[in-house]
Coordinates of C-alpha atoms and ligand atoms in Angstrom, one line a residue:
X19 CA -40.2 70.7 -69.7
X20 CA -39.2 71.3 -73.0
X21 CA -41.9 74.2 -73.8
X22 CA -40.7 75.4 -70.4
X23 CA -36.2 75.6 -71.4
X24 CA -38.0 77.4 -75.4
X25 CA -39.8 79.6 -73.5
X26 CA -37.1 81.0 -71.3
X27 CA -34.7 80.6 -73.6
X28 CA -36.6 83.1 -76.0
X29 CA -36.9 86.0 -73.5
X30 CA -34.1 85.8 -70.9
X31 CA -31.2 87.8 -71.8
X32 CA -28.9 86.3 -69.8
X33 CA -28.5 82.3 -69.7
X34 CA -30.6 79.7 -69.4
X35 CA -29.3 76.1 -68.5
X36 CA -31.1 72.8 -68.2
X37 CA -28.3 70.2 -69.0
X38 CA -27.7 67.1 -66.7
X39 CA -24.7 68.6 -65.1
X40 CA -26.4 71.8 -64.4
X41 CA -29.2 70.4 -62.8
X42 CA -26.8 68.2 -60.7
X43 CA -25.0 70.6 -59.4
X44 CA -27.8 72.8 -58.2
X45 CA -29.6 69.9 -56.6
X46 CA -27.6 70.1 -53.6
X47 CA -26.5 72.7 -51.2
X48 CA -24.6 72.3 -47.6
X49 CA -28.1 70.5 -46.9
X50 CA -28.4 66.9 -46.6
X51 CA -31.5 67.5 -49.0
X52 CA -31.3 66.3 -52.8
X53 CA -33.7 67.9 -54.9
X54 CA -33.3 68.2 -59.1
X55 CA -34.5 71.5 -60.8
X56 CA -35.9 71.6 -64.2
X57 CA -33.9 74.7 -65.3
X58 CA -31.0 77.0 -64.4
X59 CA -32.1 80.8 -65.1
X60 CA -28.7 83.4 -64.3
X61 CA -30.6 86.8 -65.3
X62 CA -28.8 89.5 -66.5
X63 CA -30.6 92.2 -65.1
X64 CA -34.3 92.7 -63.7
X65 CA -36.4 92.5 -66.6
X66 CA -35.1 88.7 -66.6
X67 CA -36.1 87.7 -63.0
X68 CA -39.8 89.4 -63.7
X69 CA -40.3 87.4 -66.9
X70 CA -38.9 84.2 -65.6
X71 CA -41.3 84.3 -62.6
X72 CA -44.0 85.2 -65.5
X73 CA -43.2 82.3 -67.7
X74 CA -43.3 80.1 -64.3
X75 CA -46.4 80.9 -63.7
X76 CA -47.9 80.7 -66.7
X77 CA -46.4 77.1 -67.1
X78 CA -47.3 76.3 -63.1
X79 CA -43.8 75.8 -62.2
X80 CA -41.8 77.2 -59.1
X81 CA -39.0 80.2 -58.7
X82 CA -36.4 79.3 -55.9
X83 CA -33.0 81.5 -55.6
X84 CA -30.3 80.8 -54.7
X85 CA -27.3 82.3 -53.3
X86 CA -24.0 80.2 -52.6
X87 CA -26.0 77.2 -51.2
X88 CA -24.2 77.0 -47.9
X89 CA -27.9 76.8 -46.5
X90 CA -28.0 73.6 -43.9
X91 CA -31.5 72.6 -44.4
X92 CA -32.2 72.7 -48.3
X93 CA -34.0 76.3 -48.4
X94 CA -32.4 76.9 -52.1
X95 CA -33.2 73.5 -53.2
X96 CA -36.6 73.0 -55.4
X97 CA -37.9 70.9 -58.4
X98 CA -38.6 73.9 -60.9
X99 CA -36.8 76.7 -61.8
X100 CA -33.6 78.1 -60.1
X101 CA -32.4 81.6 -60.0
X102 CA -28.9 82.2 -59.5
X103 CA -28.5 86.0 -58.7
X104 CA -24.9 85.8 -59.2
X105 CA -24.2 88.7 -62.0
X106 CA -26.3 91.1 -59.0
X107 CA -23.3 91.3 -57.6
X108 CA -22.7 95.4 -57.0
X109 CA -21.4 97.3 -54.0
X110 CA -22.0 100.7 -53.3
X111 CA -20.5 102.3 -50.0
X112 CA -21.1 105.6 -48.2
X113 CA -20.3 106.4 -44.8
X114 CA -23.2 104.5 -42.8
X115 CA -24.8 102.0 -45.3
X116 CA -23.7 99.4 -48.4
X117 CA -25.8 99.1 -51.3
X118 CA -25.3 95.6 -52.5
X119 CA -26.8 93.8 -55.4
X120 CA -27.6 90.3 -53.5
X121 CA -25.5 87.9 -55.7
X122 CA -22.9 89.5 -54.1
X123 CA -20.9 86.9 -51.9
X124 CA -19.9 88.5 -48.4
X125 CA -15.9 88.2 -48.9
X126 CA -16.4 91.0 -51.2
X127 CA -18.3 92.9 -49.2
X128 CA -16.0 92.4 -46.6
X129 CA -12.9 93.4 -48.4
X130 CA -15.0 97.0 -49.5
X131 CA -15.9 97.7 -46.0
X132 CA -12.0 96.5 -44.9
X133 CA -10.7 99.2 -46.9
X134 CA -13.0 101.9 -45.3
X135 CA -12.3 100.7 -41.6
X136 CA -15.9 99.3 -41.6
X137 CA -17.7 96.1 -41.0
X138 CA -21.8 94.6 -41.3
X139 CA -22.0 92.8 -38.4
X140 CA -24.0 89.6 -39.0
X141 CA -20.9 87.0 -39.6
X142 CA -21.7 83.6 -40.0
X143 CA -18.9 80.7 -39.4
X144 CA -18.9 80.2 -43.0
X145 CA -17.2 83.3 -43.6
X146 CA -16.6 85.0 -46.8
X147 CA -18.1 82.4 -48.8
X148 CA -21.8 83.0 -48.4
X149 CA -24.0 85.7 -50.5
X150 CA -25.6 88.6 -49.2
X151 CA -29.1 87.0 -50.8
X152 CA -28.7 84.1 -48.7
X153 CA -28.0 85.8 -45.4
X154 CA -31.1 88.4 -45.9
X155 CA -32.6 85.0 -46.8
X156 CA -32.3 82.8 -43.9
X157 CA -32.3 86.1 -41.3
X158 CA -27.9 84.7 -40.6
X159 CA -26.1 86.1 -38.1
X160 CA -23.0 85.0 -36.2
X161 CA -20.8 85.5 -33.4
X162 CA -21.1 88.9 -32.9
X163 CA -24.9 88.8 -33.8
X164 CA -25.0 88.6 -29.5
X165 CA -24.1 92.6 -29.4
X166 CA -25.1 93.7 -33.1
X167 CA -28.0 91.2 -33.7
X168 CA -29.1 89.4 -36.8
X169 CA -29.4 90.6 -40.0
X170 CA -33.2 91.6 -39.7
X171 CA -31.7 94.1 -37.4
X172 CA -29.0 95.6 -39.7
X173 CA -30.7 96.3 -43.2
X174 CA -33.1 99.5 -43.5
X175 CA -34.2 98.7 -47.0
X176 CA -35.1 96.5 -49.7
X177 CA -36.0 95.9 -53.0
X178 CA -37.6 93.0 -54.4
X179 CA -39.7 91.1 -56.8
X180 CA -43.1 89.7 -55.4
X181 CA -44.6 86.6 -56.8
X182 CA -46.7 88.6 -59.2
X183 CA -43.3 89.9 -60.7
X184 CA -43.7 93.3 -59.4
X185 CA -41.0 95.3 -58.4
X186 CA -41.1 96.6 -54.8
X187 CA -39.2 98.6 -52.5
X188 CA -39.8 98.6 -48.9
X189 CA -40.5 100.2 -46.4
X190 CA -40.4 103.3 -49.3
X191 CA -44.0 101.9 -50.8
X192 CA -46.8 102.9 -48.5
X193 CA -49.4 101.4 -49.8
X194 CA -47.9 97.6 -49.4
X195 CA -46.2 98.6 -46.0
X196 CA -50.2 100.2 -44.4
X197 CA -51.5 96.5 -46.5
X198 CA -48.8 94.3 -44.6
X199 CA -49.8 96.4 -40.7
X200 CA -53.0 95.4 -41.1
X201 CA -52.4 92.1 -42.2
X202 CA -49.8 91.5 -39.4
X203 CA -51.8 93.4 -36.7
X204 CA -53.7 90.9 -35.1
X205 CA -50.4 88.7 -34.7
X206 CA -50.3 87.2 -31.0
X207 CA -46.1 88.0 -30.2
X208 CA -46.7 85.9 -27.0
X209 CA -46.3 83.2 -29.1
X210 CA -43.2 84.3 -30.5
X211 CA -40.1 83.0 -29.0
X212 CA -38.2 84.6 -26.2
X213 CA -34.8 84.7 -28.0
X214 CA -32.5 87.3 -29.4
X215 CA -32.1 85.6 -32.3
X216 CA -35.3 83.8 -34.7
X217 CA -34.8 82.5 -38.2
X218 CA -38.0 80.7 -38.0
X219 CA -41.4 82.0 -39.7
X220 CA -42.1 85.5 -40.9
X221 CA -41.1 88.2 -38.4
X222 CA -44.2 89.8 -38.3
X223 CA -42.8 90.6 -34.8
X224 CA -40.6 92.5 -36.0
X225 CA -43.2 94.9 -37.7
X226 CA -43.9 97.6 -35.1
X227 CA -44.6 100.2 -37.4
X228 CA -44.4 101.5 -41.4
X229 CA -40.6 101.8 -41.4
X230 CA -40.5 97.8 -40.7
X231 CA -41.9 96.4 -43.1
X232 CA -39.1 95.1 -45.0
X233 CA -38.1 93.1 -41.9
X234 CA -40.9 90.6 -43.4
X235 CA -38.8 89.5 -46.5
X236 CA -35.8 88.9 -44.1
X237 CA -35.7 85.4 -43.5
X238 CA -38.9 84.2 -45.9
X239 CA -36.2 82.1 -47.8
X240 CA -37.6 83.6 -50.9
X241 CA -40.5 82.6 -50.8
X242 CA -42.2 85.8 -50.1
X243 CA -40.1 87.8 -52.8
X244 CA -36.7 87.8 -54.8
X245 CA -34.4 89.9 -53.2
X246 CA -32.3 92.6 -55.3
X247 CA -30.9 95.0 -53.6
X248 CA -30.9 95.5 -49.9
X249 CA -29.6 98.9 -48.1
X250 CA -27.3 97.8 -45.2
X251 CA -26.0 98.9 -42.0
X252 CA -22.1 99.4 -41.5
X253 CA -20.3 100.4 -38.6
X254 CA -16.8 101.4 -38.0
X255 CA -14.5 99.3 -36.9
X256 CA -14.1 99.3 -33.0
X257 CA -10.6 100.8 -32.0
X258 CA -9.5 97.4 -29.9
X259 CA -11.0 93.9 -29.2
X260 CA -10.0 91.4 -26.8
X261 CA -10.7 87.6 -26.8
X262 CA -10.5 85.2 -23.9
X263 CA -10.7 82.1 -24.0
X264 CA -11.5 80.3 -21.0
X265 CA -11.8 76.4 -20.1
X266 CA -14.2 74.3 -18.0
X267 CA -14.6 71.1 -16.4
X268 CA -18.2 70.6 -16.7
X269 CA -20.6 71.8 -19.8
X270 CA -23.5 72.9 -17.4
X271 CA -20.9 75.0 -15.5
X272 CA -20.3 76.6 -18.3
X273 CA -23.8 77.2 -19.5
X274 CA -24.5 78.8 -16.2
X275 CA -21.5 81.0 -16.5
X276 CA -22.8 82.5 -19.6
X277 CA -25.3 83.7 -18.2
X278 CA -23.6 85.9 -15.8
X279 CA -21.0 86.5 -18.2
X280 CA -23.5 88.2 -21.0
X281 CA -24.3 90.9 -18.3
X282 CA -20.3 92.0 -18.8
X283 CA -22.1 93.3 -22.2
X284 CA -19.4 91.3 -24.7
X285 CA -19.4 91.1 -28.4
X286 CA -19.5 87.5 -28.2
X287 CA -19.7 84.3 -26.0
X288 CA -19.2 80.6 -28.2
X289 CA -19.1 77.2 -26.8
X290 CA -17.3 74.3 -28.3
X291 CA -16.8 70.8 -27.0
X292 CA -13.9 68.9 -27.0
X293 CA -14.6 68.2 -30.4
X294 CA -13.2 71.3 -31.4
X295 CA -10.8 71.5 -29.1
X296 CA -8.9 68.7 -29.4
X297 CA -8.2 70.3 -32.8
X298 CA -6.6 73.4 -31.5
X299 CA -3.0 73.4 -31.0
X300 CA -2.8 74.3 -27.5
X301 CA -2.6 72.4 -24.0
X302 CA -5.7 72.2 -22.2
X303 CA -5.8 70.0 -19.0
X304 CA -7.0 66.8 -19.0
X305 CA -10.4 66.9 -16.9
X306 CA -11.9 70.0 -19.8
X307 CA -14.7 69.7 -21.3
X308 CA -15.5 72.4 -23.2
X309 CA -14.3 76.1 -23.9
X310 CA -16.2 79.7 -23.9
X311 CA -14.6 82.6 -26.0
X312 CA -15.4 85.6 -24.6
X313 CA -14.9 89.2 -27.0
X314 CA -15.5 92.6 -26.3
X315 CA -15.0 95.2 -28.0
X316 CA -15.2 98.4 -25.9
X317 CA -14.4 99.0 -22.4
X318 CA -11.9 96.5 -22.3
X319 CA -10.5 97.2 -18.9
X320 CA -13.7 97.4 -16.9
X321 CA -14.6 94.3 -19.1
X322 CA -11.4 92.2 -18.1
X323 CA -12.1 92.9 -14.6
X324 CA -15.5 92.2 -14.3
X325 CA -15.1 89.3 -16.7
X326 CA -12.4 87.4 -14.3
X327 CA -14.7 88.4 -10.3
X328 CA -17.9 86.2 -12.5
X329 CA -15.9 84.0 -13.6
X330 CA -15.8 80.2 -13.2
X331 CA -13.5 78.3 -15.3
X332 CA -10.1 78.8 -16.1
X333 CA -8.7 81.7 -18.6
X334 CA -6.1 79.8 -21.1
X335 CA -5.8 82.4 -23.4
X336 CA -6.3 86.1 -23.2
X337 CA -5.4 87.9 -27.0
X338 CA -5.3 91.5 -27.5
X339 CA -3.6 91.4 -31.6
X340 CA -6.0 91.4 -34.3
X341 CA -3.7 88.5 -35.9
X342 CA -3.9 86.3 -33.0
X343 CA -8.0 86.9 -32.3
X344 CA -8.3 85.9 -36.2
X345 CA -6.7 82.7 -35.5
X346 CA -8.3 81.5 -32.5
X347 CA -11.9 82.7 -34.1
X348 CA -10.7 80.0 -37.3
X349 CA -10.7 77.5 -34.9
X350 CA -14.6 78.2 -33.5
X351 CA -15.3 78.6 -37.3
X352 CA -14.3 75.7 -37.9
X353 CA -16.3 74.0 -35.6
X354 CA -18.8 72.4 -38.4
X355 CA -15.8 70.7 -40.3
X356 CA -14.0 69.5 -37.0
X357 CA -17.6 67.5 -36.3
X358 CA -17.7 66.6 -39.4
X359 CA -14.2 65.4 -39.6
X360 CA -14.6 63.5 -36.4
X361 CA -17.9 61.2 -37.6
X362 CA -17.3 58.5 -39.6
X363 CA -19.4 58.5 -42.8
X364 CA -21.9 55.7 -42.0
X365 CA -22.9 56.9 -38.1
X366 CA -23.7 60.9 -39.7
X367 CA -27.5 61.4 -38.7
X368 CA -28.3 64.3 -41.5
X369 CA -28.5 67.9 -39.4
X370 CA -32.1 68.3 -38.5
X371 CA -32.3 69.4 -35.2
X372 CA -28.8 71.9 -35.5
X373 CA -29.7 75.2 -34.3
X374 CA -32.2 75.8 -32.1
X375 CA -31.9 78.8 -29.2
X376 CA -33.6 79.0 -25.5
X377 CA -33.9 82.1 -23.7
X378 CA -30.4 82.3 -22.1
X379 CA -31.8 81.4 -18.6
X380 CA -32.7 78.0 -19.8
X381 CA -29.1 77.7 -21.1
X382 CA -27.8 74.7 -18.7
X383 CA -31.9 73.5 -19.3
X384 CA -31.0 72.7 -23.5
X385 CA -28.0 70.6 -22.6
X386 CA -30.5 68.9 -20.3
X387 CA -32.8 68.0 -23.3
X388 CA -30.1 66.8 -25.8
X389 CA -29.0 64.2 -22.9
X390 CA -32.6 63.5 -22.7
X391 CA -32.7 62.5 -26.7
X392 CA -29.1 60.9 -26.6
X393 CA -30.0 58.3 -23.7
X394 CA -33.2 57.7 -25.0
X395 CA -32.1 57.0 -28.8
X396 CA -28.6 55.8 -28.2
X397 CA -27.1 58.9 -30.0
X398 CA -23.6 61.3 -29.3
X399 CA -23.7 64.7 -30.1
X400 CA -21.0 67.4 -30.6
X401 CA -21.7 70.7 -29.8
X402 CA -20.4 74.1 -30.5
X403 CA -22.0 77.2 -30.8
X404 CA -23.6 81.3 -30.0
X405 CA -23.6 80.4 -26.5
X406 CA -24.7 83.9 -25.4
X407 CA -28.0 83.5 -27.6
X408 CA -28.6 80.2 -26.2
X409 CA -27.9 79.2 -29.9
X410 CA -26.6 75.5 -30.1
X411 CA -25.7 73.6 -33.2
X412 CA -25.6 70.3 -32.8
X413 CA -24.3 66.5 -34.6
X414 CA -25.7 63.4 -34.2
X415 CA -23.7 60.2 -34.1
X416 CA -25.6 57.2 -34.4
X417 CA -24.9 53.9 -36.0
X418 CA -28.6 53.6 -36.9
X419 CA -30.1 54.6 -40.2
X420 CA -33.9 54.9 -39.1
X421 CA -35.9 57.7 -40.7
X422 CA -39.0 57.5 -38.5
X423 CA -36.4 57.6 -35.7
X424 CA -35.1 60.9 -36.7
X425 CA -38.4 62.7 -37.3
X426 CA -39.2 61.4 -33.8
X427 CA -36.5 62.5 -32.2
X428 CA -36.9 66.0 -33.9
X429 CA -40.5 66.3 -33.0
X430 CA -39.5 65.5 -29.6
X431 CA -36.7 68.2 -29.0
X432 CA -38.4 70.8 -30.9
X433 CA -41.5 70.5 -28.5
X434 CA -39.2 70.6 -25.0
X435 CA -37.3 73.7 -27.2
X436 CA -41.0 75.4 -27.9
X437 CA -41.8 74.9 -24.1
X438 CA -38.7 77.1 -22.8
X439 CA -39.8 79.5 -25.0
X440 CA -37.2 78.8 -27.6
X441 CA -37.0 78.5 -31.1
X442 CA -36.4 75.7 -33.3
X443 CA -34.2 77.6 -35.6
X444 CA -32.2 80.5 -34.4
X445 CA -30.1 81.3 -37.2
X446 CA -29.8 78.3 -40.4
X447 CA -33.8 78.7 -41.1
X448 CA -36.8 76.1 -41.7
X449 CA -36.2 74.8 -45.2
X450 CA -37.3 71.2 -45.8
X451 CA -35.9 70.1 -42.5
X452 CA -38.1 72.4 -40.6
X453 CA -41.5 73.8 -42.2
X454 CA -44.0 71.5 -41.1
X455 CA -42.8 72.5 -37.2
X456 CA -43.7 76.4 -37.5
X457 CA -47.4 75.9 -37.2
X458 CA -46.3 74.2 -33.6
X459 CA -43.7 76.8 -33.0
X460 CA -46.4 80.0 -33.3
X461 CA -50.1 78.1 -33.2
X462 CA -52.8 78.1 -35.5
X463 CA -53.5 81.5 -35.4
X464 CA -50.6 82.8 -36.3
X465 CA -49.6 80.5 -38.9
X466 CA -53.0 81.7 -40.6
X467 CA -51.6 85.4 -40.9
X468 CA -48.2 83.7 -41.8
X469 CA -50.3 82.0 -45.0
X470 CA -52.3 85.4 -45.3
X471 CA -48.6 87.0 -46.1
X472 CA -48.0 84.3 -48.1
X473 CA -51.0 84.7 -50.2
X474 CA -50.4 88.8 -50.1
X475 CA -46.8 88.3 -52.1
X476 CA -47.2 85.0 -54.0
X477 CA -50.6 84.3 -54.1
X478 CA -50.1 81.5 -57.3
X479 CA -47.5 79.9 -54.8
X480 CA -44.5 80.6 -57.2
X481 CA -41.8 81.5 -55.4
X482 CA -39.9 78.3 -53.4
X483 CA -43.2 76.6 -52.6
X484 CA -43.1 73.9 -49.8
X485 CA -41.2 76.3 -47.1
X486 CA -42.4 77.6 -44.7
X487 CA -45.7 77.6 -46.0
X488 CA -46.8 73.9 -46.6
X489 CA -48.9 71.1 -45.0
X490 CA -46.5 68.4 -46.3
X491 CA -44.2 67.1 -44.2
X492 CA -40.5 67.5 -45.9
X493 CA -38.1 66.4 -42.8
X494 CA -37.3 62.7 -43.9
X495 CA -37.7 63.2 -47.9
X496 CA -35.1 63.4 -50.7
X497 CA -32.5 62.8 -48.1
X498 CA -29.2 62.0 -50.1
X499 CA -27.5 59.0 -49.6
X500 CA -29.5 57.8 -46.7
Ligands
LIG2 C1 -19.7 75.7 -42.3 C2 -21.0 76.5 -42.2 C3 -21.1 77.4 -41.2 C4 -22.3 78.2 -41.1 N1 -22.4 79.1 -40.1 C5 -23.5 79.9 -40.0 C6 -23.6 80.9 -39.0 O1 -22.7 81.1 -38.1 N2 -24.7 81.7 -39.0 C7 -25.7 81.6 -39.9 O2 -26.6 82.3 -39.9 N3 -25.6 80.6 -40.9 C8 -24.5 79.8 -40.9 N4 -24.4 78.8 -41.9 C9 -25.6 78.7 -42.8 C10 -25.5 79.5 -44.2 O3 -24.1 79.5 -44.6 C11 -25.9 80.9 -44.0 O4 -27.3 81.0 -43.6 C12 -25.7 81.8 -45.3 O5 -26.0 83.1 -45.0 C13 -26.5 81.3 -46.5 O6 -26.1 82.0 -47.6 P1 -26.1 81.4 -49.1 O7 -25.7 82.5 -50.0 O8 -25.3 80.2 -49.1 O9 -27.6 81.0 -49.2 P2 -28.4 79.8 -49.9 O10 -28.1 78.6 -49.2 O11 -28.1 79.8 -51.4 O12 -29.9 80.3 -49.7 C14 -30.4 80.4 -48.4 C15 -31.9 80.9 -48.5 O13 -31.9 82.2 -48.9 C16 -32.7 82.4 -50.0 N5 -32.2 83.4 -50.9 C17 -31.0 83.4 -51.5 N6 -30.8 84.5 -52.3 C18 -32.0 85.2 -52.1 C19 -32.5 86.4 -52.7 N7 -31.7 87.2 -53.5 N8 -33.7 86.8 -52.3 C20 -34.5 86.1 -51.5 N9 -34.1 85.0 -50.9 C21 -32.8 84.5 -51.2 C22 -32.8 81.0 -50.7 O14 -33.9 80.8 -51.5 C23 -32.7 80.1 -49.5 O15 -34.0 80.0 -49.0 C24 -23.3 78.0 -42.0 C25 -23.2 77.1 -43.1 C26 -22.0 76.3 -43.1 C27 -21.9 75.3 -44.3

């Protein structure tokens, strides 16, 4: 370890850092993962991420960046190196696109784009706080992602540094993008999931043709390349939203409602339990059991109406001021710490199973299978969520503290998700808590052309080794404080 902290100290012009507290600190993320790095590298500028992934592999030891570490399932958490991309932190702006350095946490991009009447539309609950790196990383998206999609869907290009420390900027380069179409060409998309929203795997869906194939570093949880620069979408602001927010007696009612309600083409549909809503300082009545909020964000009035003939539960709230739609979308973003709030320390089962999607016909059918694992393994759950991607994230409450229990239960639910057609991660990504499921997720086959892509970037296995890629099994390790 030592040669490796000399070594990087002599070339890196920006800092190196390998003391205890260091190390601590980026051992965790929002994860329930605990992993300790060797060494903390914050590069300065290009030349320093190309010669640390060098000097890793020279001195067979791994690359993982990192953005804010907000990730849920320990993707920026490794045992070698760590990159923190933080002074890559510029904004550029024109009309329809942001040019942002990926250190750069989203807050600041959305302040820019504030000022110019202009949004990205991938926005994760966690708000501001996340980095651009990390949402190109784990393929986020959010609320809105129902009308605007993920981030896969909003970024045209991107540069990056492979595993062999070139630079590369794609879809520009030709010759890498013709390399990755053949590679990807013989991918079987029946096995893809029938979702609107996939954070699991490479997209080589996604890669119809040569203008695509950046889409493949978005969501590799860099482990395909580190991510520089990326060339976003932005769109103007839309001249008036409205949010309701309606209550029902019954979960599956509301499931099925969703359904009907997504054809009223909204910018959003959520679902959260009473969890949530007993947070929220408003008077529900007594029998509810969950809410949906329900945004548009053009043709409100046609929207309203056909919104309340489809409709089955009750409307409690109907807001038309940006102020008071700010508010009320706190409280669904706040879903994650209300859960957490509500579980006592010692019954928190560590989120493995928190974000997987069905096609939105089989809605009503997920709820079904989390009742399935809660009866059979004397769990609770809360639940909130991107209802109208079928996208639920869910908390276990359990008073037992058996690991082979909760790999069980995972493998379990993730093979009545696969059946539907669904996805085991929709959004958060596979990290530790979900690699060894992807082969099961897209079969043999395709996991081949996934290691093929793999071997095409990173063929030493530098960058964040043991995602995605791997034939360990990572879901019950280096759990902390279990
Ligand atoms: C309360 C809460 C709510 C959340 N809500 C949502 C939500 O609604 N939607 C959603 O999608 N996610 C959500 N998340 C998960 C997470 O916040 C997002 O996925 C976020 O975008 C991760 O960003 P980060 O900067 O923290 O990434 P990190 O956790 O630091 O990293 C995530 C992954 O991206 C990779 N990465 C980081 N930078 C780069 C780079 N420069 N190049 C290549 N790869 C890179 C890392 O290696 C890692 O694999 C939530 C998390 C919390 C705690």
């Amino acid at each position: 370890m030592e040669k490796l902290i000399t070594k990087l100290k002599d070339v890196i012009q920006g800092n190196v850092f390998s003391e205890k507290e260091f190390r601590e600190f980026y051992s965790v993320d929002s994860s329930s993962y605990k992993l300790i790095p060797k060494v903390i590298v914050i590069p300065k500028n290009e030349k320093d991420v190309i010669n640390t992934i060098k000097i890793a592999k020279k001195m067979k030891t791994s690359v993982t960046v990192r953005g804010a570490g907000t990730g849920l399932v320990g993707s920026a958490l490794n045992t070698g190196i760590i990159l923190d991309l933080k002074n890559f932190d510029s904004i550029r702006l024109n009309n329809s696109h942001a040019i942002v350095g990926t250190g750069a946490i989203k807050g600041m991009l959305d302040k820019k784009l504030a000022k110019e009447k202009k949004f990205f539309p991938p926005n994760p609950s966690i708000g501001s706080f996340c980095s651009v790196g990390g949402m190109l990383g784990n393929n986020s998206s959010g609320s809105r992602s129902l009308k605007y999609g993920s981030v896969i869907d909003n970024v045209e290009e991107i540069t990056f540094i492979d595993g062999n420390g070139k630079k590369i900027t794609l879809p520009k380069n030709n010759k890498i993008s013709n390399n990755l179409i053949k590679i990807t060409e013989s991918i079987d998309c029946k096995k893809f999931p029938n979702v609107t929203k996939n954070s699991s795997g490479y997209r080589a869906d996604k890669i119809k043709t040569i203008k695509d194939s950046h889409k493949i570093i978005i969501g590799s949880e860099g482990t395909l390349g580190i991510i520089l620069s990326a060339k976003l979408k932005i769109l103007s602001n839309p001249k008036k939203r409205i949010l309701f927010v309606v209550e029902y007696d019954s979960i599956t009612k509301a499931a099925t409602n969703c359904i009907e309600i997504n054809k009223t083409n909204p910018s959003a549909i959520e679902f959260v339990d009473k969890t949530t809503f007993d947070q929220i300082n408003c008077k529900f009545e007594k029998q509810s059991k969950c809410l949906l909020f329900v945004e548009y964000d053009e043709n409100i009035k046609t929207s309203e109406k056909l919104l309340k003939k489809l409709i089955t539960g009750k409307i409690v709230k109907k807001l038309q001021t940006e102020k008071e739609i700010s508010k009320w979308w706190r409280y669904r973003d706040s879903s994650l710490h209300y859960s957490l709030k509500s579980i006592k320390k010692e019954k928190r089962i560590p989120h493995l199973i928190e974000d997987a999607a069905v096609p939105l016909k089989y809605f009503p059918k997920l709820f079904e299978i989390l009742n399935k694992i809660n009866k059979k393994y004397k769990t609770k759950s809360i639940v909130y969520g991107h209802a109208g991607n079928g996208n639920v994230h869910v908390r276990l409450i359990s008073d037992r503290k058996n690991l082979g229990i909760i790999k069980k239960m995972a493998t379990e639910y993730f093979d009545d998700i696969i059946k539907l057609g669904g996805t085991i991660t929709a959004e958060h990504g596979d990290g530790l808590a979900r690699s060894e499921f992807i082969k099961k997720q897209y079969g043999t086959a395709n996991y081949q052309i996934f290691r093929k892509i793999k071997n095409y970037f990173d063929p030493a296995n530098v960058l964040n080794p043991g995602k995605i890629i791997t034939s360990k099994s990572t879901i019950i390790q280096n759990l902390e404080n279990f």
